[in-house]
Short mmCIF file of C-alpha atoms in Angstrom, two decimals:
data_model
loop_
_atom_site.label_atom_id
_atom_site.label_comp_id
_atom_site.label_asym_id
_atom_site.label_seq_id
_atom_site.Cartn_x
_atom_site.Cartn_y
_atom_site.Cartn_z
CA MET A 981 85.32 37.94 249.70
CA ARG A 982 86.17 41.16 247.84
CA PRO A 983 87.69 40.99 244.33
CA PRO A 984 91.49 41.41 244.29
CA GLY A 985 92.95 44.90 243.64
CA ARG A 986 90.08 46.94 245.21
CA GLY A 987 91.99 47.51 248.46
CA GLY A 988 88.73 47.57 250.40
CA VAL A 989 87.55 50.93 248.92
CA PRO A 990 83.85 50.93 248.03
CA PRO A 991 82.88 52.32 244.59
CA ALA A 992 81.94 56.05 244.54
CA SER A 993 78.30 56.85 244.01
CA PRO A 994 77.23 58.95 240.98
CA ALA A 995 75.98 61.69 243.32
CA LEU A 996 79.40 61.92 245.00
CA LEU A 997 81.16 62.12 241.62
CA LEU A 998 78.83 64.91 240.53
CA LEU A 999 79.51 66.85 243.74
CA LEU A 1000 83.28 66.52 243.25
CA LEU A 1001 82.94 67.73 239.65
CA LEU A 1002 80.98 70.82 240.70
CA LEU A 1003 83.58 71.63 243.36
CA LEU A 1004 86.48 71.28 240.93
CA LEU A 1005 84.79 73.04 237.96
CA PRO A 1006 85.58 76.69 238.93
CA GLY A 1007 89.27 75.89 239.27
CA LEU A 1008 89.34 74.03 235.97
CA MET A 1009 87.57 76.90 234.21
CA GLN A 1010 90.07 79.37 235.60
CA LEU A 1011 92.97 77.26 234.37
CA LEU A 1012 91.40 77.08 230.91
CA GLY A 1013 90.92 80.84 230.82
CA ALA A 1014 87.13 80.77 230.86
CA PRO A 1015 85.15 83.65 232.41
CA ARG A 1016 83.89 83.22 235.94
CA GLY A 1017 80.27 84.15 236.46
CA VAL A 1018 78.55 87.50 236.19
CA GLY A 1019 80.88 90.41 235.52
CA ALA A 1020 83.39 88.37 233.52
CA GLY A 1021 85.25 90.47 231.02
CA THR A 1022 85.38 93.59 233.20
CA GLY A 1023 89.13 93.44 233.66
CA ALA A 1024 91.55 96.07 232.42
CA GLY A 1025 90.85 97.06 228.83
CA ALA A 1026 87.73 94.90 228.46
CA PRO A 1027 84.44 96.54 227.42
CA SER A 1028 82.21 97.47 230.36
CA GLU A 1029 78.51 98.32 230.43
CA LEU A 1030 76.47 100.57 232.67
CA ARG A 1031 72.65 100.65 232.62
CA VAL A 1032 70.82 103.62 234.09
CA ARG A 1033 67.24 104.87 234.18
CA VAL A 1034 67.03 108.38 232.77
CA ARG A 1035 64.38 111.06 232.41
CA LEU A 1036 63.80 112.27 228.86
CA PRO A 1037 63.19 115.96 228.02
CA ASP A 1038 59.43 115.26 227.78
CA GLY A 1039 59.43 113.85 231.32
CA GLN A 1040 59.12 110.16 230.42
CA VAL A 1041 61.57 107.58 231.78
CA THR A 1042 63.58 105.07 229.78
CA GLU A 1043 66.63 102.85 230.28
CA GLU A 1044 69.95 103.90 228.82
CA SER A 1045 72.94 101.66 228.15
CA LEU A 1046 76.48 103.09 228.25
CA GLN A 1047 79.47 101.04 227.14
CA ALA A 1048 83.15 101.89 227.29
CA ASP A 1049 86.06 100.11 225.60
CA SER A 1050 89.36 101.53 226.80
CA ASP A 1051 91.35 99.35 224.37
CA ALA A 1052 89.47 100.74 221.36
CA ASP A 1053 89.25 104.14 223.14
CA SER A 1054 85.55 104.44 222.41
CA ILE A 1055 82.25 105.00 224.18
CA SER A 1056 78.74 104.09 223.05
CA LEU A 1057 75.32 105.08 224.37
CA GLU A 1058 71.93 103.65 223.45
CA LEU A 1059 68.36 104.45 224.48
CA ARG A 1060 64.86 103.71 223.21
CA LYS A 1061 62.32 106.53 223.01
CA PRO A 1062 58.70 105.94 224.05
CA ASP A 1063 57.63 105.82 220.36
CA GLY A 1064 60.01 102.89 219.79
CA THR A 1065 62.78 104.88 218.05
CA LEU A 1066 66.23 103.55 218.98
CA ILE A 1067 68.89 106.24 219.38
CA SER A 1068 72.59 105.42 219.62
CA PHE A 1069 75.72 107.52 219.97
CA THR A 1070 79.31 106.38 219.46
CA ALA A 1071 82.43 108.39 220.36
CA ASP A 1072 85.63 107.21 218.65
CA PHE A 1073 88.46 109.07 220.39
CA LYS A 1074 91.15 107.51 218.19
CA LYS A 1075 89.65 108.91 214.99
CA ASP A 1076 88.03 112.09 216.38
CA VAL A 1077 84.64 110.87 215.15
CA LYS A 1078 81.22 110.75 216.75
CA ILE A 1079 78.34 108.84 215.18
CA PHE A 1080 74.63 109.36 215.83
CA ARG A 1081 72.20 106.71 214.61
CA ALA A 1082 68.42 106.70 214.67
CA LEU A 1083 66.29 103.64 213.89
CA ILE A 1084 62.86 105.14 213.31
CA LEU A 1085 59.83 102.87 213.27
CA GLY A 1086 57.85 103.22 210.05
CA GLU A 1087 54.13 103.88 209.78
CA LEU A 1088 52.83 101.06 207.61
CA GLU A 1089 49.54 102.87 206.97
CA LYS A 1090 51.56 105.62 205.25
CA GLY A 1091 53.33 103.15 203.02
CA GLN A 1092 56.59 103.25 204.98
CA SER A 1093 58.89 100.29 205.54
CA GLN A 1094 59.18 98.62 208.94
CA PHE A 1095 61.88 101.07 210.01
CA GLN A 1096 64.10 103.79 208.58
CA ALA A 1097 67.72 104.28 209.60
CA LEU A 1098 69.73 107.51 209.65
CA CYS A 1099 73.37 108.12 210.56
CA PHE A 1100 75.00 111.48 211.22
CA VAL A 1101 78.80 111.64 211.54
CA THR A 1102 80.59 114.68 212.96
CA ARG A 1103 83.91 115.61 214.48
CA LEU A 1104 84.46 114.61 218.10
CA HIS A 1105 86.03 117.15 220.43
CA HIS A 1106 87.56 115.38 223.41
CA ASN A 1107 86.07 117.79 225.97
CA GLU A 1108 82.51 116.80 224.99
CA ILE A 1109 82.44 113.62 227.05
CA ILE A 1110 84.60 111.94 229.69
CA PRO A 1111 87.48 109.69 228.51
CA SER A 1112 86.76 106.03 227.83
CA GLU A 1113 88.95 104.81 230.72
CA ALA A 1114 86.97 106.99 233.13
CA MET A 1115 83.65 105.77 231.72
CA ALA A 1116 84.78 102.16 232.14
CA LYS A 1117 85.22 102.72 235.88
CA LEU A 1118 81.69 104.02 236.50
CA ARG A 1119 79.43 101.82 238.62
CA GLN A 1120 75.69 101.90 239.25
CA LYS A 1121 75.06 102.43 242.98
CA ASN A 1122 71.26 102.61 242.87
CA PRO A 1123 69.77 100.82 239.81
CA GLN A 1124 66.24 102.04 240.59
CA ALA A 1125 67.15 105.74 240.69
CA VAL A 1126 66.00 107.91 237.79
CA ARG A 1127 68.87 110.08 236.61
CA GLN A 1128 68.37 113.62 235.41
CA ALA A 1129 71.18 115.65 233.86
CA GLU A 1130 72.79 118.30 236.04
CA GLU A 1131 73.48 120.52 233.02
CA VAL A 1132 71.35 121.09 229.92
CA ARG A 1133 73.62 122.10 227.06
CA GLY A 1134 72.31 124.23 224.21
CA LEU A 1135 70.71 122.86 221.06
CA GLU A 1136 73.24 122.31 218.25
CA GLN A 1137 71.88 122.77 214.73
CA MET A 1138 73.86 121.25 211.88
CA HIS A 1139 73.46 121.36 208.11
CA MET A 1140 74.65 118.03 206.68
CA ASP A 1141 75.78 118.59 203.10
CA ILE A 1142 78.04 115.56 202.48
CA THR A 1143 77.35 111.82 202.48
CA VAL A 1144 79.73 109.06 203.60
CA ASN A 1145 80.42 106.15 201.28
CA PHE A 1146 79.42 103.16 203.42
CA SER A 1147 81.78 100.72 201.68
CA GLN A 1148 84.73 103.01 202.54
CA GLY A 1149 83.43 104.18 205.91
CA GLY A 1150 85.83 101.99 207.87
CA LEU A 1151 88.64 104.33 206.80
CA LEU A 1152 86.92 107.13 208.69
CA SER A 1153 86.08 105.04 211.78
CA PRO A 1154 86.08 101.25 212.27
CA HIS A 1155 82.79 101.63 214.19
CA LEU A 1156 80.90 103.09 211.24
CA ARG A 1157 80.45 99.81 209.33
CA ASN A 1158 78.75 98.20 212.32
CA VAL A 1159 76.77 101.17 213.68
CA CYS A 1160 75.47 102.40 210.30
CA ALA A 1161 74.88 99.05 208.57
CA GLU A 1162 71.11 99.65 208.34
CA ALA A 1163 71.66 103.22 207.10
CA ALA A 1164 74.12 102.45 204.30
CA ASP A 1165 72.44 104.95 201.93
CA ALA A 1166 71.74 107.61 204.57
CA ILE A 1167 75.04 108.53 206.27
CA TYR A 1168 75.49 112.30 206.45
CA THR A 1169 78.29 114.64 207.52
CA ARG A 1170 79.42 118.27 207.07
CA GLN A 1171 82.01 119.99 204.87
CA GLU A 1172 83.76 121.59 207.84
CA ASP A 1173 84.25 118.19 209.50
CA VAL A 1174 85.38 116.61 206.23
CA ARG A 1175 88.10 119.26 205.88
CA PHE A 1176 89.41 118.36 209.34
CA TRP A 1177 89.47 114.61 208.59
CA LEU A 1178 91.19 115.17 205.22
CA GLU A 1179 93.94 117.02 207.10
CA GLN A 1180 94.24 113.95 209.35
CA GLY A 1181 94.92 111.77 206.30
CA VAL A 1182 91.46 110.31 205.54
CA ASP A 1183 91.04 109.67 201.78
CA SER A 1184 88.64 111.98 199.95
CA PHE A 1185 86.82 109.09 198.21
CA VAL A 1186 85.23 108.25 201.57
CA PHE A 1187 82.95 111.26 201.01
CA GLU A 1188 80.42 112.18 198.35
CA ALA A 1189 78.90 115.63 197.77
CA LEU A 1190 75.18 116.29 197.93
CA PRO A 1191 73.57 119.09 195.87
CA LYS A 1192 75.33 122.39 196.51
CA ALA A 1193 74.20 124.48 199.43
CA SER A 1194 72.98 127.18 197.05
CA GLU A 1195 70.75 124.62 195.33
CA GLN A 1196 69.51 123.23 198.64
CA MET A 1197 68.58 126.72 199.83
CA LEU A 1198 66.06 126.87 197.00
CA LEU A 1199 64.41 123.67 198.18
CA PRO A 1200 61.54 123.82 200.69
CA ARG A 1201 61.48 122.04 204.02
CA CYS A 1202 59.90 118.62 203.70
CA GLY A 1203 57.08 119.69 206.00
CA GLN A 1204 55.99 122.15 203.33
CA VAL A 1205 55.96 119.64 200.45
CA GLY A 1206 52.79 117.78 199.61
CA ASP A 1207 54.14 115.60 196.80
CA ARG A 1208 55.98 112.64 198.37
CA GLY A 1209 58.09 112.15 195.25
CA LYS A 1210 59.72 115.60 195.29
CA PRO A 1211 63.13 116.49 196.83
CA CYS A 1212 63.26 118.64 199.96
CA VAL A 1213 65.34 119.49 203.02
CA CYS A 1214 64.59 117.13 205.89
CA ARG A 1215 65.07 117.90 209.58
CA TYR A 1216 65.63 115.30 212.28
CA GLY A 1217 66.18 116.05 215.96
CA LEU A 1218 67.47 113.81 218.73
CA SER A 1219 68.57 114.20 222.31
CA LEU A 1220 71.12 112.50 224.54
CA ALA A 1221 69.14 112.59 227.78
CA TRP A 1222 71.97 111.79 230.20
CA TYR A 1223 75.68 111.25 229.70
CA PRO A 1224 78.86 111.89 231.74
CA CYS A 1225 80.24 115.04 230.14
CA MET A 1226 82.89 116.12 232.65
CA LEU A 1227 85.00 114.80 235.48
CA LYS A 1228 84.68 116.41 238.92
CA TYR A 1229 87.80 117.20 240.93
CA CYS A 1230 87.96 117.58 244.70
CA HIS A 1231 90.52 119.11 247.06
CA GLY A 1232 91.66 117.33 250.20
CA ARG A 1233 93.58 118.60 253.20
CA ASP A 1234 96.09 115.79 252.94
CA ARG A 1235 96.38 115.97 249.12
CA PRO A 1236 98.50 118.65 247.46
CA THR A 1237 96.74 118.34 244.10
CA PRO A 1238 93.05 117.95 243.11
CA TYR A 1239 91.83 114.40 242.58
CA LYS A 1240 88.98 112.87 240.53
CA CYS A 1241 85.94 112.40 242.73
CA GLY A 1242 82.96 112.03 240.43
CA ILE A 1243 81.30 113.07 237.19
CA ARG A 1244 79.04 115.83 235.93
CA SER A 1245 76.13 114.71 233.77
CA CYS A 1246 74.76 116.59 230.77
CA GLN A 1247 71.82 116.55 228.40
CA LYS A 1248 72.26 117.75 224.83
CA SER A 1249 69.95 118.01 221.82
CA TYR A 1250 70.88 118.05 218.14
CA SER A 1251 69.01 119.08 215.01
CA PHE A 1252 70.19 117.85 211.60
CA ASP A 1253 69.11 119.31 208.24
CA PHE A 1254 69.88 117.23 205.16
CA TYR A 1255 68.79 116.75 201.55
CA VAL A 1256 66.48 113.89 200.58
CA PRO A 1257 65.54 113.10 196.96
CA GLN A 1258 61.94 112.27 197.95
CA ARG A 1259 59.56 113.63 200.57
CA GLN A 1260 58.67 109.98 201.27
CA LEU A 1261 62.01 109.63 203.10
CA CYS A 1262 61.10 112.30 205.65
CA LEU A 1263 57.50 111.73 206.66
CA TRP A 1264 58.14 112.61 210.33
CA ASP A 1265 59.00 116.22 209.40
CA GLU A 1266 55.54 117.70 209.59
CA ASP A 1267 56.45 121.17 210.85
CA PRO A 1268 57.01 124.01 208.37
#
């Protein structure tokens, strides 16, 4: 005789309960607002990431990560060079700021620290790279393909004669505090860019002057200085091997106006000259 109140229904096995839980879990997670599997967070306005294999100017291949945040209206790019140096680029469209960062591995046998960080901050012109909302829509069709830029843009040489006060850097761009955290004492910019940002309302105490250009002109390049304790003018070069620089527009018979149908990729190299108080801070600059 069965106990009263059971109604003849046998008890559920633990395996059956587990199966029911697994079947119901996706619906419960959706109701609670939790992400669902791979690709969660790629909805409108959420940051998106694209990983591509790219060919560097020296012919070697590396992986590049591109991220777009249409809410923050920003784009970031990151790649690791074969020597271990990590290069990153951030475009802040809201503040008209672009940030280059290099994390350079140190040579312990030369008395260097584990790594050295540099940040270079310049004005962003909106025609340099595609908008963040367009970048967020890009998808990788062939992950194994090695991308090579369709257009090689000319080398841009810049003399960095101003430093950015790290503690106040958030007033220039909210991304600076995060991107340049390791380079708090080595964030460089240019007078011409500072003048533009001051006109946009950025406070002048964000910036600090380096020795005057006339004084720096008397200093030798670091590659010509033998004493590691002496000041000199350092040069650092970096390259963005592959990035979407323009949108492509196509014409259709049934469309009265051109429509977006792809991107054009570019490669661009930069060379930065800046003052350092000691040759020790620029040991990679071996060329005269």
